[in-house]
mmCIF file of C-alpha atoms in Angstrom:
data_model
loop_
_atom_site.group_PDB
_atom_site.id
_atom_site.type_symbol
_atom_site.label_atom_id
_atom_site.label_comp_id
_atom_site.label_asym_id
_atom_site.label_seq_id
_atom_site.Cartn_x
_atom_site.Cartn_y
_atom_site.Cartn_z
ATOM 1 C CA UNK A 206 41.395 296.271 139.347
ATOM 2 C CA UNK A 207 43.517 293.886 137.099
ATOM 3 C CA UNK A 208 46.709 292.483 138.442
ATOM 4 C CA UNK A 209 48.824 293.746 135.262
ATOM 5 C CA UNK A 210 47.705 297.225 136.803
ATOM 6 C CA UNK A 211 49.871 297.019 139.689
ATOM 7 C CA UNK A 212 53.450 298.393 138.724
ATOM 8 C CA UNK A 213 55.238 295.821 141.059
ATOM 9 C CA UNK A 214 53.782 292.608 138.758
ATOM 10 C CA UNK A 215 55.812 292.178 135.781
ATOM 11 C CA UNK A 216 54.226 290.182 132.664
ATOM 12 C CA UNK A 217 55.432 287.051 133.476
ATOM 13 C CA UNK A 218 54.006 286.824 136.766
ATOM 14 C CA UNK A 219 50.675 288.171 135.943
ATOM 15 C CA UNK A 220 50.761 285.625 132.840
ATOM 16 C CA UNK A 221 51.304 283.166 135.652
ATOM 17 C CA UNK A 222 48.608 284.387 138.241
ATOM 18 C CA UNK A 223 45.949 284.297 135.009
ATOM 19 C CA UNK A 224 47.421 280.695 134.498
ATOM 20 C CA UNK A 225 46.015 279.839 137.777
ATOM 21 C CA UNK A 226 42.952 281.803 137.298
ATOM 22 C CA UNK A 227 43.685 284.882 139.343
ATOM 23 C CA UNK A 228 43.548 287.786 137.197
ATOM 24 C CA UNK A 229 42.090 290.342 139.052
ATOM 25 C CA UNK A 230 43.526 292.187 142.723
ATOM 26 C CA UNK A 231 40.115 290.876 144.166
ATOM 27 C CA UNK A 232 40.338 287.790 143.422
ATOM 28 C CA UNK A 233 44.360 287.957 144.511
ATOM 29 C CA UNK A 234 43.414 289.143 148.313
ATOM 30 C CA UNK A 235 41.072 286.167 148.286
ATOM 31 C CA UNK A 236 44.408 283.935 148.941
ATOM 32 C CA UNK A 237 44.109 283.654 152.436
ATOM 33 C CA UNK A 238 46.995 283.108 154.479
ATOM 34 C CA UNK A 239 47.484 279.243 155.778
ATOM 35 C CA UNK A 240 49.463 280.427 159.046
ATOM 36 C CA UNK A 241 50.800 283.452 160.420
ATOM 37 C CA UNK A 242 53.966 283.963 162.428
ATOM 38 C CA UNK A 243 53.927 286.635 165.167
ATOM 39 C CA UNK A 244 56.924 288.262 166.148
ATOM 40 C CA UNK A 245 55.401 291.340 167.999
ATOM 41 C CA UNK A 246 56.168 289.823 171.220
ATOM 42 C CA UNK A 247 58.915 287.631 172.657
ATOM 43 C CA UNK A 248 57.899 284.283 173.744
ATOM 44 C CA UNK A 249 58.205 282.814 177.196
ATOM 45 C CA UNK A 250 60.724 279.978 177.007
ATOM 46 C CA UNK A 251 59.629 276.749 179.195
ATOM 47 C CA UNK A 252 60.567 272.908 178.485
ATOM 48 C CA UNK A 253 56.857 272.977 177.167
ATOM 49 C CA UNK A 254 57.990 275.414 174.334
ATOM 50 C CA UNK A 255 60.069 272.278 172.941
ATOM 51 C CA UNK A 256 59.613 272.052 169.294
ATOM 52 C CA UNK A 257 57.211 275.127 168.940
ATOM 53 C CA UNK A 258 57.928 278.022 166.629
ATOM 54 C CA UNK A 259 59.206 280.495 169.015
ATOM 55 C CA UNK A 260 59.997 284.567 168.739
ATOM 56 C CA UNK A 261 63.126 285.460 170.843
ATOM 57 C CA UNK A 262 64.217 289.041 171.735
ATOM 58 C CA UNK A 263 67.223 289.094 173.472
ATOM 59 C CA UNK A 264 70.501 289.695 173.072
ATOM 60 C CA UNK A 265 73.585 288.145 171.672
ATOM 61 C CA UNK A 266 75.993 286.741 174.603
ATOM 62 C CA UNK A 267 78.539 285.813 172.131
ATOM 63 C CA UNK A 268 80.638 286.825 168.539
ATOM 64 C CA UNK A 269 79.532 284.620 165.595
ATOM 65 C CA UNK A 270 81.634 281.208 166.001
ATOM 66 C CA UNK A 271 82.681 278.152 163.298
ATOM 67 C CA UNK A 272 82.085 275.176 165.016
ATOM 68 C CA UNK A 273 82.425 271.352 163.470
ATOM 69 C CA UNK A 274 85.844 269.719 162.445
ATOM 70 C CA UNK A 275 84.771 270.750 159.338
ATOM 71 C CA UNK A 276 83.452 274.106 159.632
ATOM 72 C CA UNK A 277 80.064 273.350 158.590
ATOM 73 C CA UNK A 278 78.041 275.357 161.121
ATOM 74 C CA UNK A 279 77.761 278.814 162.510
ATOM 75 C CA UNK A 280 77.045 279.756 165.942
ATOM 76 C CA UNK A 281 75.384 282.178 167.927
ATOM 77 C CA UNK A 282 74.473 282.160 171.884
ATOM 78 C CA UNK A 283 71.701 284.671 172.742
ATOM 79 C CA UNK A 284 69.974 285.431 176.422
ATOM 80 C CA UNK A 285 65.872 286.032 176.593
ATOM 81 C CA UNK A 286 64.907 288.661 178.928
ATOM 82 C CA UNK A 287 64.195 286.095 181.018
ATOM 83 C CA UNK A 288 67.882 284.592 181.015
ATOM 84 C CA UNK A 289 67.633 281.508 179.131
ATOM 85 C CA UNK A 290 70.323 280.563 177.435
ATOM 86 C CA UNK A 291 69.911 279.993 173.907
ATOM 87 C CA UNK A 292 72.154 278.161 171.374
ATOM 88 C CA UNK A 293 70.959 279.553 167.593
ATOM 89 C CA UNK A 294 72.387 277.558 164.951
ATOM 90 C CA UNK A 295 73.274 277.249 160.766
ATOM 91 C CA UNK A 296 73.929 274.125 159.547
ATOM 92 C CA UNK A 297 75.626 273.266 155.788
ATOM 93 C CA UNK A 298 75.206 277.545 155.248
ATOM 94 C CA UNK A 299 78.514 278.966 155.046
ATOM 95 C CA UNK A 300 77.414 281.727 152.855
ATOM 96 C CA UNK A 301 75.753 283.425 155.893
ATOM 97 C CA UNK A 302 78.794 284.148 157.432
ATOM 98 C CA UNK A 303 79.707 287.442 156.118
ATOM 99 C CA UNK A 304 76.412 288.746 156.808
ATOM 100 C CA UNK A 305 76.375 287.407 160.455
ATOM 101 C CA UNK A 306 79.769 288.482 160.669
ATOM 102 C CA UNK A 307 78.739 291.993 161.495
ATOM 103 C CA UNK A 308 76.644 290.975 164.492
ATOM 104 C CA UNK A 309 78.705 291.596 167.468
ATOM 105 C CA UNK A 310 78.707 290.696 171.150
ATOM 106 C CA UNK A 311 75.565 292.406 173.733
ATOM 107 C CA UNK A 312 73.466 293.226 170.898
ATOM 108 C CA UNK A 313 69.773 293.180 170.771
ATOM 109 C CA UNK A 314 68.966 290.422 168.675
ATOM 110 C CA UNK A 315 65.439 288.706 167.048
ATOM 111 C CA UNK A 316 65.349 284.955 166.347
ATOM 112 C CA UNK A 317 62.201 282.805 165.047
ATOM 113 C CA UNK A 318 62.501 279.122 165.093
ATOM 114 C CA UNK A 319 61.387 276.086 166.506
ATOM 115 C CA UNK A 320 63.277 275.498 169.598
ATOM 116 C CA UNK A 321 64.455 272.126 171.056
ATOM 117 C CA UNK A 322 65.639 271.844 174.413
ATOM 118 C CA UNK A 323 68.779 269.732 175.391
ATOM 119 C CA UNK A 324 68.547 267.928 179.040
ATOM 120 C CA UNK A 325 72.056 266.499 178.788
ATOM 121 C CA UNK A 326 73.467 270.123 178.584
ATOM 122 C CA UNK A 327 70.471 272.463 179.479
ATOM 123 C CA UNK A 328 69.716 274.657 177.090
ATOM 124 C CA UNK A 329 67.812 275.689 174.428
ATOM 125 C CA UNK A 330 68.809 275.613 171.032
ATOM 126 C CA UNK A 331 66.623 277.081 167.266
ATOM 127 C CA UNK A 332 68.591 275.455 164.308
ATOM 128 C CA UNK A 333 68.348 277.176 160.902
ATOM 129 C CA UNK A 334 65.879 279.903 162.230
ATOM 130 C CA UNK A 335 63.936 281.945 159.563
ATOM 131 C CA UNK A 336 64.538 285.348 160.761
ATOM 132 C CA UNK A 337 67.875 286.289 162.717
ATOM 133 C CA UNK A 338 68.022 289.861 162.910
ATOM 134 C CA UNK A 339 69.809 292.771 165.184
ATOM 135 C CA UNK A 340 67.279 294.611 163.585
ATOM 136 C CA UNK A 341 64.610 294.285 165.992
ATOM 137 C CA UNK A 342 61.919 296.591 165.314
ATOM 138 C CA UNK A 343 61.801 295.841 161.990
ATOM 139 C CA UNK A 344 60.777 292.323 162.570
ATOM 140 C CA UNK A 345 58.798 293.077 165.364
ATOM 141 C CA UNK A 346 55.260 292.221 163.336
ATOM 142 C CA UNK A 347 53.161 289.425 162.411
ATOM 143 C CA UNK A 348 54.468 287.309 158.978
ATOM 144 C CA UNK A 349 51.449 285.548 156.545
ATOM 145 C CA UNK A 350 52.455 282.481 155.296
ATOM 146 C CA UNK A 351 50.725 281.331 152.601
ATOM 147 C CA UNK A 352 50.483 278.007 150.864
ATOM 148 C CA UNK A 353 52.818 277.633 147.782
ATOM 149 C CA UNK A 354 50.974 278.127 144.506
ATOM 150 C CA UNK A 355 52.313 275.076 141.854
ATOM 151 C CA UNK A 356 53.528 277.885 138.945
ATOM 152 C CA UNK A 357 53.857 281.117 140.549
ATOM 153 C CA UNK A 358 57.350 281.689 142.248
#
C-alpha cells in the first residue's frame, strides 16, 4: 500500500517520506522504534532510581504553585503509592500554567521523567517531565520513540 493512500498523510509529508525513500506503508513500519517508554505500571522509587526515566502514579498533594523571585517555574508535589514525596517541576514554561491550572489538590496524577533525588532536603524531584497528566488511564501504555528523521517533521 502507498503512503499517499493513507487519508491522515497529506502531500507534503508523503513528498517528504519519498524524499527519504519511504514510499510505501511497508517500508514505513520498517522504522523501528529506538526506545520505548512504559507507563503501564508505576515505578518503585529508591535512591537507585536517581536519574532514570521513571513512571509515577500517584496523586497530587498540592495546588499548582509559582515559585522563583521571578516566577519562572511551576510547581507540583505528588505522593507514589508508596509515599514518596515527589517535587515535579517546569522551568522557563509559563505557558503551561493555564492548563495545569485545572489540576487540583488529591488528584490521581501520571508523571514520566527522569528523577533526581535531593539528600540535603530528601526528596525526589522530575523537572520538565514529558507527560503530566490527571488523566491516568489514558497514559497508562507503552510510548515508541523513534529516532528523528532529518526532513520529515
Amino acid at each position: 500500500m502507498n503512503i499517499v493512500d493513507l487519508e491522515f498523510v497529506t502531500p507534503r509529508k508523503a513528498k517528504q517520506f519519498e524524499n527519504k525513500g519511504i514510499t510505501t506503508v511497508e517500508e514505513l513500519l520498517k522504522i523501528v522504534p529506538k526506545k520505548y517508554f512504559d507507563c503501564r505500571e508505576s515505578t518503585p522509587i529508591s535512591p537507585a532510581s536517581n536519574g532514570q526515566n521513571v513512571c509515577i502514579i500517584g496523586k497530587t498533594t498540592s495546588y499548582l504553585s509559582v515559585i522563583g523571585k521571578d516566577s519562572k517555574a511551576l510547581r507540583f508535589w505528588i505522593k507514589d503509592n508508596e509515599d514518596n514525596k515527589i517535587s515535579v517541576i517546569w522551568f522557563n514554561q509559563m505557558f503551561l500554567y493555564n492548563k495545569l491550572d485545572v489540576i487540583g489538590k488529591d488528584e490521581d496524577i501520571i508523571v514520566f521523567g527522569k528523577i533526581y533525588y535531593n539528600e540535603e532536603y530528601k526528596n525526589y524531584s522530575i523537572s520538565n517531565p514529558m507527560i503530566f497528566s490527571n488523566r491516568v488511564e489514558e497514559h497508562r501504555k507503552i510510548f515508541p520513540i523513534y529516532k528523528k528523521i532529518s526532513g520529515v517533521s
